[in-house]
PDB file of C-alpha atoms in Angstrom:
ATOM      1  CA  UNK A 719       0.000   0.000   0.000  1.00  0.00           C
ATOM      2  CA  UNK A 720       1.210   3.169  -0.952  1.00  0.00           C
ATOM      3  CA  UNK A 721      -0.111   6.674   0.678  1.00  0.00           C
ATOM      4  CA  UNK A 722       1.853   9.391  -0.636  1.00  0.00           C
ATOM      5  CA  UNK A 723       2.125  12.118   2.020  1.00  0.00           C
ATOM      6  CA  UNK A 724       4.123  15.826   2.266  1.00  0.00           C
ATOM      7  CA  UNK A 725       6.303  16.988   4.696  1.00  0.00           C
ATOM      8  CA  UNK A 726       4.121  20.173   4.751  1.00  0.00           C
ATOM      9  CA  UNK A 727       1.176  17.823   5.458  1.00  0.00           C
ATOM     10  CA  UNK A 728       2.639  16.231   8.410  1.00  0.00           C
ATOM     11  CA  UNK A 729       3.973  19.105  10.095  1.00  0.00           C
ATOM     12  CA  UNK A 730       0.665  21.274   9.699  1.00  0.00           C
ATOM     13  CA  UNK A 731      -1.290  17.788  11.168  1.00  0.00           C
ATOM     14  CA  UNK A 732       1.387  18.043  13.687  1.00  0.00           C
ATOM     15  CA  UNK A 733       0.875  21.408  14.960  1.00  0.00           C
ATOM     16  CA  UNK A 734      -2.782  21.109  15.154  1.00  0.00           C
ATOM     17  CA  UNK A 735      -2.356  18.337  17.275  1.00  0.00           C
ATOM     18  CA  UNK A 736       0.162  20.209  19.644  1.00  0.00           C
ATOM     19  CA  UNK A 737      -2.571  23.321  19.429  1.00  0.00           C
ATOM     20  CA  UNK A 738      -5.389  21.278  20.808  1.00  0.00           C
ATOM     21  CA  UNK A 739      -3.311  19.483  23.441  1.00  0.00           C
ATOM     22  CA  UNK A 740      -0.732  22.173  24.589  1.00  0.00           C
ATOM     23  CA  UNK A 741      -2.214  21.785  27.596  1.00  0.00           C
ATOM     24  CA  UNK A 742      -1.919  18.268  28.527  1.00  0.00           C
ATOM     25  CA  UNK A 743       1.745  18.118  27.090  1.00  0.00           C
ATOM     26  CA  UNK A 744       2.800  21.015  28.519  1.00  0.00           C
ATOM     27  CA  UNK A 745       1.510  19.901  32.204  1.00  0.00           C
ATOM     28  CA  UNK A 746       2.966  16.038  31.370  1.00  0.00           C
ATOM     29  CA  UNK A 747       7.000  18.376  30.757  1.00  0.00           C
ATOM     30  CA  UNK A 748       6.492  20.201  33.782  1.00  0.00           C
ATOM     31  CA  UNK A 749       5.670  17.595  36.199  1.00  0.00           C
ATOM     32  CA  UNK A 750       8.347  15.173  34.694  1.00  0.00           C
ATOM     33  CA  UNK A 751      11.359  18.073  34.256  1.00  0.00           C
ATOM     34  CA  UNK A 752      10.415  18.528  38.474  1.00  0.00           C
ATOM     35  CA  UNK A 753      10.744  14.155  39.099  1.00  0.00           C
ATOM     36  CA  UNK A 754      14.036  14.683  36.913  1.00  0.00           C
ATOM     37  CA  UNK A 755      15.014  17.765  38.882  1.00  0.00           C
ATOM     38  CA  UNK A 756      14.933  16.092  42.374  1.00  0.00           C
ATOM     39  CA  UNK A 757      16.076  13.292  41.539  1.00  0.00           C
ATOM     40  CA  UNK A 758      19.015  14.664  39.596  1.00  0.00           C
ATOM     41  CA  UNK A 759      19.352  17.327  42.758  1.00  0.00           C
ATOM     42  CA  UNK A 760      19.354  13.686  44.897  1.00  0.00           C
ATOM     43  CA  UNK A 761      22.386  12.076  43.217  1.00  0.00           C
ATOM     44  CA  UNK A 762      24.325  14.977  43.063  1.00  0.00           C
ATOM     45  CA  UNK A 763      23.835  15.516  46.799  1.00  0.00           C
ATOM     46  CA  UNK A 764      24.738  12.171  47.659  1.00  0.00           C
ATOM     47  CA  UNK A 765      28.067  12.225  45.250  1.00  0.00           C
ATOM     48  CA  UNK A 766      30.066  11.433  48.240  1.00  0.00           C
ATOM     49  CA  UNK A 767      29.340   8.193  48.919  1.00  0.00           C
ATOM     50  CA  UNK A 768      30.009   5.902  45.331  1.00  0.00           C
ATOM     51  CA  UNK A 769      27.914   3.168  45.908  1.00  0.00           C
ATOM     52  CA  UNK A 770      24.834   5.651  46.700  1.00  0.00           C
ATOM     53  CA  UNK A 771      25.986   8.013  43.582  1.00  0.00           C
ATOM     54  CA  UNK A 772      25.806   4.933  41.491  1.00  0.00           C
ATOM     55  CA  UNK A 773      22.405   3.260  42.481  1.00  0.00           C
ATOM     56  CA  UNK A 774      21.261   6.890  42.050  1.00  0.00           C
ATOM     57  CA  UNK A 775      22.194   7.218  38.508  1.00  0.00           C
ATOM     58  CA  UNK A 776      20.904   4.050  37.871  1.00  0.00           C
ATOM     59  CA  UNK A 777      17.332   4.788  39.096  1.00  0.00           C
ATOM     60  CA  UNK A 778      17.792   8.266  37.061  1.00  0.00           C
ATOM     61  CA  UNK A 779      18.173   6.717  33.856  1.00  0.00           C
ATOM     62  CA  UNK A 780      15.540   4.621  34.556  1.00  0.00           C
ATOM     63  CA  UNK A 781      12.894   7.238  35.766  1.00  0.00           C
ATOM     64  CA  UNK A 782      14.298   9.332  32.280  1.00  0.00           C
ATOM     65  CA  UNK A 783      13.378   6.200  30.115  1.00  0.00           C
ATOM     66  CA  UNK A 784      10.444   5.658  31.738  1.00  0.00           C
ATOM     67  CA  UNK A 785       9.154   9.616  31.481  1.00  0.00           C
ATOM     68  CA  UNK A 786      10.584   9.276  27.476  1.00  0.00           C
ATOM     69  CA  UNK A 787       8.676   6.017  26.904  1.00  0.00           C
ATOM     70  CA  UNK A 788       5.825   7.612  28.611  1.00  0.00           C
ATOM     71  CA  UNK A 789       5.430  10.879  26.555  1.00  0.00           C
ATOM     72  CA  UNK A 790       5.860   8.776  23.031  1.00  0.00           C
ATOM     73  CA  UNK A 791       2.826   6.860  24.163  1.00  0.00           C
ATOM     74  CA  UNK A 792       0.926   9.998  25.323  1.00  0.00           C
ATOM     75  CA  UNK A 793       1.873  12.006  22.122  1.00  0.00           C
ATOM     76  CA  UNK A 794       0.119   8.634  19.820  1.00  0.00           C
ATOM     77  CA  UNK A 795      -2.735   8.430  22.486  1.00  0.00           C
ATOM     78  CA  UNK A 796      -3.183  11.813  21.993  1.00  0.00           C
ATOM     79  CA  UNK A 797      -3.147  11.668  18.099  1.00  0.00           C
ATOM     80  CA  UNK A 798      -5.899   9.434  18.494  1.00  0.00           C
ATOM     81  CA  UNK A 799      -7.871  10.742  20.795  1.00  0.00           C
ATOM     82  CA  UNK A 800     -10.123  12.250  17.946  1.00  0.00           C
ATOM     83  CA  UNK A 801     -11.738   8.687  17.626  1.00  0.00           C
ATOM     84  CA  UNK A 802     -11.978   7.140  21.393  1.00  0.00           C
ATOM     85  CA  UNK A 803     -11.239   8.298  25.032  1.00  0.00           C
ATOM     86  CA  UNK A 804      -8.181   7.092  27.299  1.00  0.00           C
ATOM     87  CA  UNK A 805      -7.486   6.575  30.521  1.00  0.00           C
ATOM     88  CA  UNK A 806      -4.229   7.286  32.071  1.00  0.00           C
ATOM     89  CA  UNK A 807      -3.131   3.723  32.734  1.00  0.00           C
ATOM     90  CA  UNK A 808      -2.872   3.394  28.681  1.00  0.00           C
ATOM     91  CA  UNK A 809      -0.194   5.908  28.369  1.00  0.00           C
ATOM     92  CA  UNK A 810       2.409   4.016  31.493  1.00  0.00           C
ATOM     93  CA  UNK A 811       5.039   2.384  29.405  1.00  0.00           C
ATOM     94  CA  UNK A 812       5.303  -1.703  30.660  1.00  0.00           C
ATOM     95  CA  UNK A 813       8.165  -3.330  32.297  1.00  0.00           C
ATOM     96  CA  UNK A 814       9.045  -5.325  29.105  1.00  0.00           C
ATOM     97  CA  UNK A 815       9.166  -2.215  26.900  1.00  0.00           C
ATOM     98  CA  UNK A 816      11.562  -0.356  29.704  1.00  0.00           C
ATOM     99  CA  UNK A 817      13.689  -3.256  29.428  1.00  0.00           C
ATOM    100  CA  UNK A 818      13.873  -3.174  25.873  1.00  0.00           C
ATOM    101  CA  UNK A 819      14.724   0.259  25.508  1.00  0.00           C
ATOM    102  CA  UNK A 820      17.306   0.092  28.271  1.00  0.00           C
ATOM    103  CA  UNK A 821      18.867  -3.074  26.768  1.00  0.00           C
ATOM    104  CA  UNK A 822      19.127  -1.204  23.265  1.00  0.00           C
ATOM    105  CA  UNK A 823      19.946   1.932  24.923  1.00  0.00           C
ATOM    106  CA  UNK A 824      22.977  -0.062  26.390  1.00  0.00           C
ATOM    107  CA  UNK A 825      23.797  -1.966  23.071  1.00  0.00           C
ATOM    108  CA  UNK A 826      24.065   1.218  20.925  1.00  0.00           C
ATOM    109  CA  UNK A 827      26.178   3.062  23.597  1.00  0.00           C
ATOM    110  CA  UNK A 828      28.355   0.362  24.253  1.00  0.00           C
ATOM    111  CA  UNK A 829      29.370  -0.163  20.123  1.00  0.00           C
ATOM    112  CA  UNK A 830      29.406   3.689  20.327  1.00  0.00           C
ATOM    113  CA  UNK A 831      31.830   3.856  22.496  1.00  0.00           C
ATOM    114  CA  UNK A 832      33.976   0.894  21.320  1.00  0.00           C
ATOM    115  CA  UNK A 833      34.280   2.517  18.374  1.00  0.00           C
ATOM    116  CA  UNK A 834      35.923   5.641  19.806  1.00  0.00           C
ATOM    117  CA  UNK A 835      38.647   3.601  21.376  1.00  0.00           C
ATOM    118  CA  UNK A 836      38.938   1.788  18.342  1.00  0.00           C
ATOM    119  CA  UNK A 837      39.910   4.891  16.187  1.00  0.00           C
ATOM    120  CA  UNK A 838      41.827   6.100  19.425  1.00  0.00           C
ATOM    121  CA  UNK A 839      43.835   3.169  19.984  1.00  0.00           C
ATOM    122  CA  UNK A 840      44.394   3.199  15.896  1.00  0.00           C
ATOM    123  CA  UNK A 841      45.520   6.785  15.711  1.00  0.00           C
ATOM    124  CA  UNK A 842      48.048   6.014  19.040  1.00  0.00           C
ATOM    125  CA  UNK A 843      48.825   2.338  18.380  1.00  0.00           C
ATOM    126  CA  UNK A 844      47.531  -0.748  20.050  1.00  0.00           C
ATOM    127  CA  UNK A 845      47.849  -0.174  23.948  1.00  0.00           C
ATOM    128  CA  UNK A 846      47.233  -2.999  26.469  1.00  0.00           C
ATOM    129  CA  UNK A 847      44.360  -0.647  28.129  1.00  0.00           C
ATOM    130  CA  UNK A 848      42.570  -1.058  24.804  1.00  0.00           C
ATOM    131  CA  UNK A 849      43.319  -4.863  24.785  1.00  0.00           C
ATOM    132  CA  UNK A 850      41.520  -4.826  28.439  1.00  0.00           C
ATOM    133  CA  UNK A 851      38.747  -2.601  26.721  1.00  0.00           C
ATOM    134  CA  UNK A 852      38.059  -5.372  24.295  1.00  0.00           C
ATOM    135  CA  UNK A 853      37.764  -8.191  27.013  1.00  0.00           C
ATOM    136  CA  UNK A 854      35.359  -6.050  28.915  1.00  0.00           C
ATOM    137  CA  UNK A 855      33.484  -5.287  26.235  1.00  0.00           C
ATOM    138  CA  UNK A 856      32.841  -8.731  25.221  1.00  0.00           C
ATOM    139  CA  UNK A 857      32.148  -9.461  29.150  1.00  0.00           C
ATOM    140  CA  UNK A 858      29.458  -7.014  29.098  1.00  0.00           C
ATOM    141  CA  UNK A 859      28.053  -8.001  25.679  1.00  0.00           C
ATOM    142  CA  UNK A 860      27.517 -11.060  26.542  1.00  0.00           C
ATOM    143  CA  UNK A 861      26.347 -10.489  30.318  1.00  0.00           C
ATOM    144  CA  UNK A 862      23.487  -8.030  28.654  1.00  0.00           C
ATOM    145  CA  UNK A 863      22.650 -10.693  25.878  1.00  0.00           C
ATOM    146  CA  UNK A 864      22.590 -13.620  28.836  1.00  0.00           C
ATOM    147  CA  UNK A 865      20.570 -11.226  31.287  1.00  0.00           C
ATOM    148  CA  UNK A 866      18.140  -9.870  28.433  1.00  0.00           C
ATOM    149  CA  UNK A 867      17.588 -13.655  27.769  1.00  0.00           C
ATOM    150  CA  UNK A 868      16.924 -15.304  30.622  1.00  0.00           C
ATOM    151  CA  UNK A 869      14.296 -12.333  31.711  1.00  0.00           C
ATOM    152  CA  UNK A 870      12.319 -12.543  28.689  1.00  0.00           C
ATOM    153  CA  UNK A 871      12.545 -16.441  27.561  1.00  0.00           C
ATOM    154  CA  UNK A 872      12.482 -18.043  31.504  1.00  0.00           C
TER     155      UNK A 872
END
């Protein structure tokens, strides 16, 4: 099927959207920049201690992905809300979809990063730190892959 579309289309259907629901979205960035705020304002507060910092950052990229996941959904319930009502409990992302996202979120940043030491330990010549890199990479490929399987196929 082929529906031929303009970009001039889309973004005039996509400010009419954002014009009839400025209010809900604009209430939904508020509310989550002030969860991000304290909690940000939390781990920075508790940077002395490492093992606090660290749980803290953890839970802060999880409440991020969460409130990211959460606004796609609202932004499509919202686009349909034209044709049927929703309730709020349709727009909270699920624990498998958080997962995902995380899992892919680590995936793309770990190759990212790989492949800046890779040019870096090109441009300066092998090092043994980079050979170290490459063994923990693998290590945490493979712990991800193991950990993403047994939650989802157990």
């Amino acid at each position: 099927m082929y529906h031929p579309f303009s970009v001039a289309e889309t973004i005039k259907t996509a400010w009419n959207i954002l014009k009839k629901n400025f209010a809900i979205i604009s209430v939904y960035s508020v509310v989550a920049m002030i969860f991000v705020f304290i909690s940000g304002f939390a781990v920075f507060y508790f940077d002395d201690n490492a093992m606090v910092s660290s749980i803290g950052f953890v839970v802060l990229l999880v409440e991020i992905t969460f409130i990211f996941l959460a606004f796609i959904k609202l932004v499509f319930r919202l686009m349909d809300k034209e044709y049927y009502d929703f309730d709020f409990s349709e727009i909270i992302p699920k624990i498998r979809m958080l997962v995902s996202y995380l899992t892919l979120l680590v995936l793309v940043s770990t190759l990212a990063v790989f492949a800046t030491h890779l040019v870096e330990g090109l441009k300066e010549g092998f090092a043994q730190d980079f050979f170290k890199f490459i063994i923990g990479l693998v290590v945490q490929f493979f712990s991800v892959l193991f950990s993403y399987l047994h939650l989802f196929h157990c």
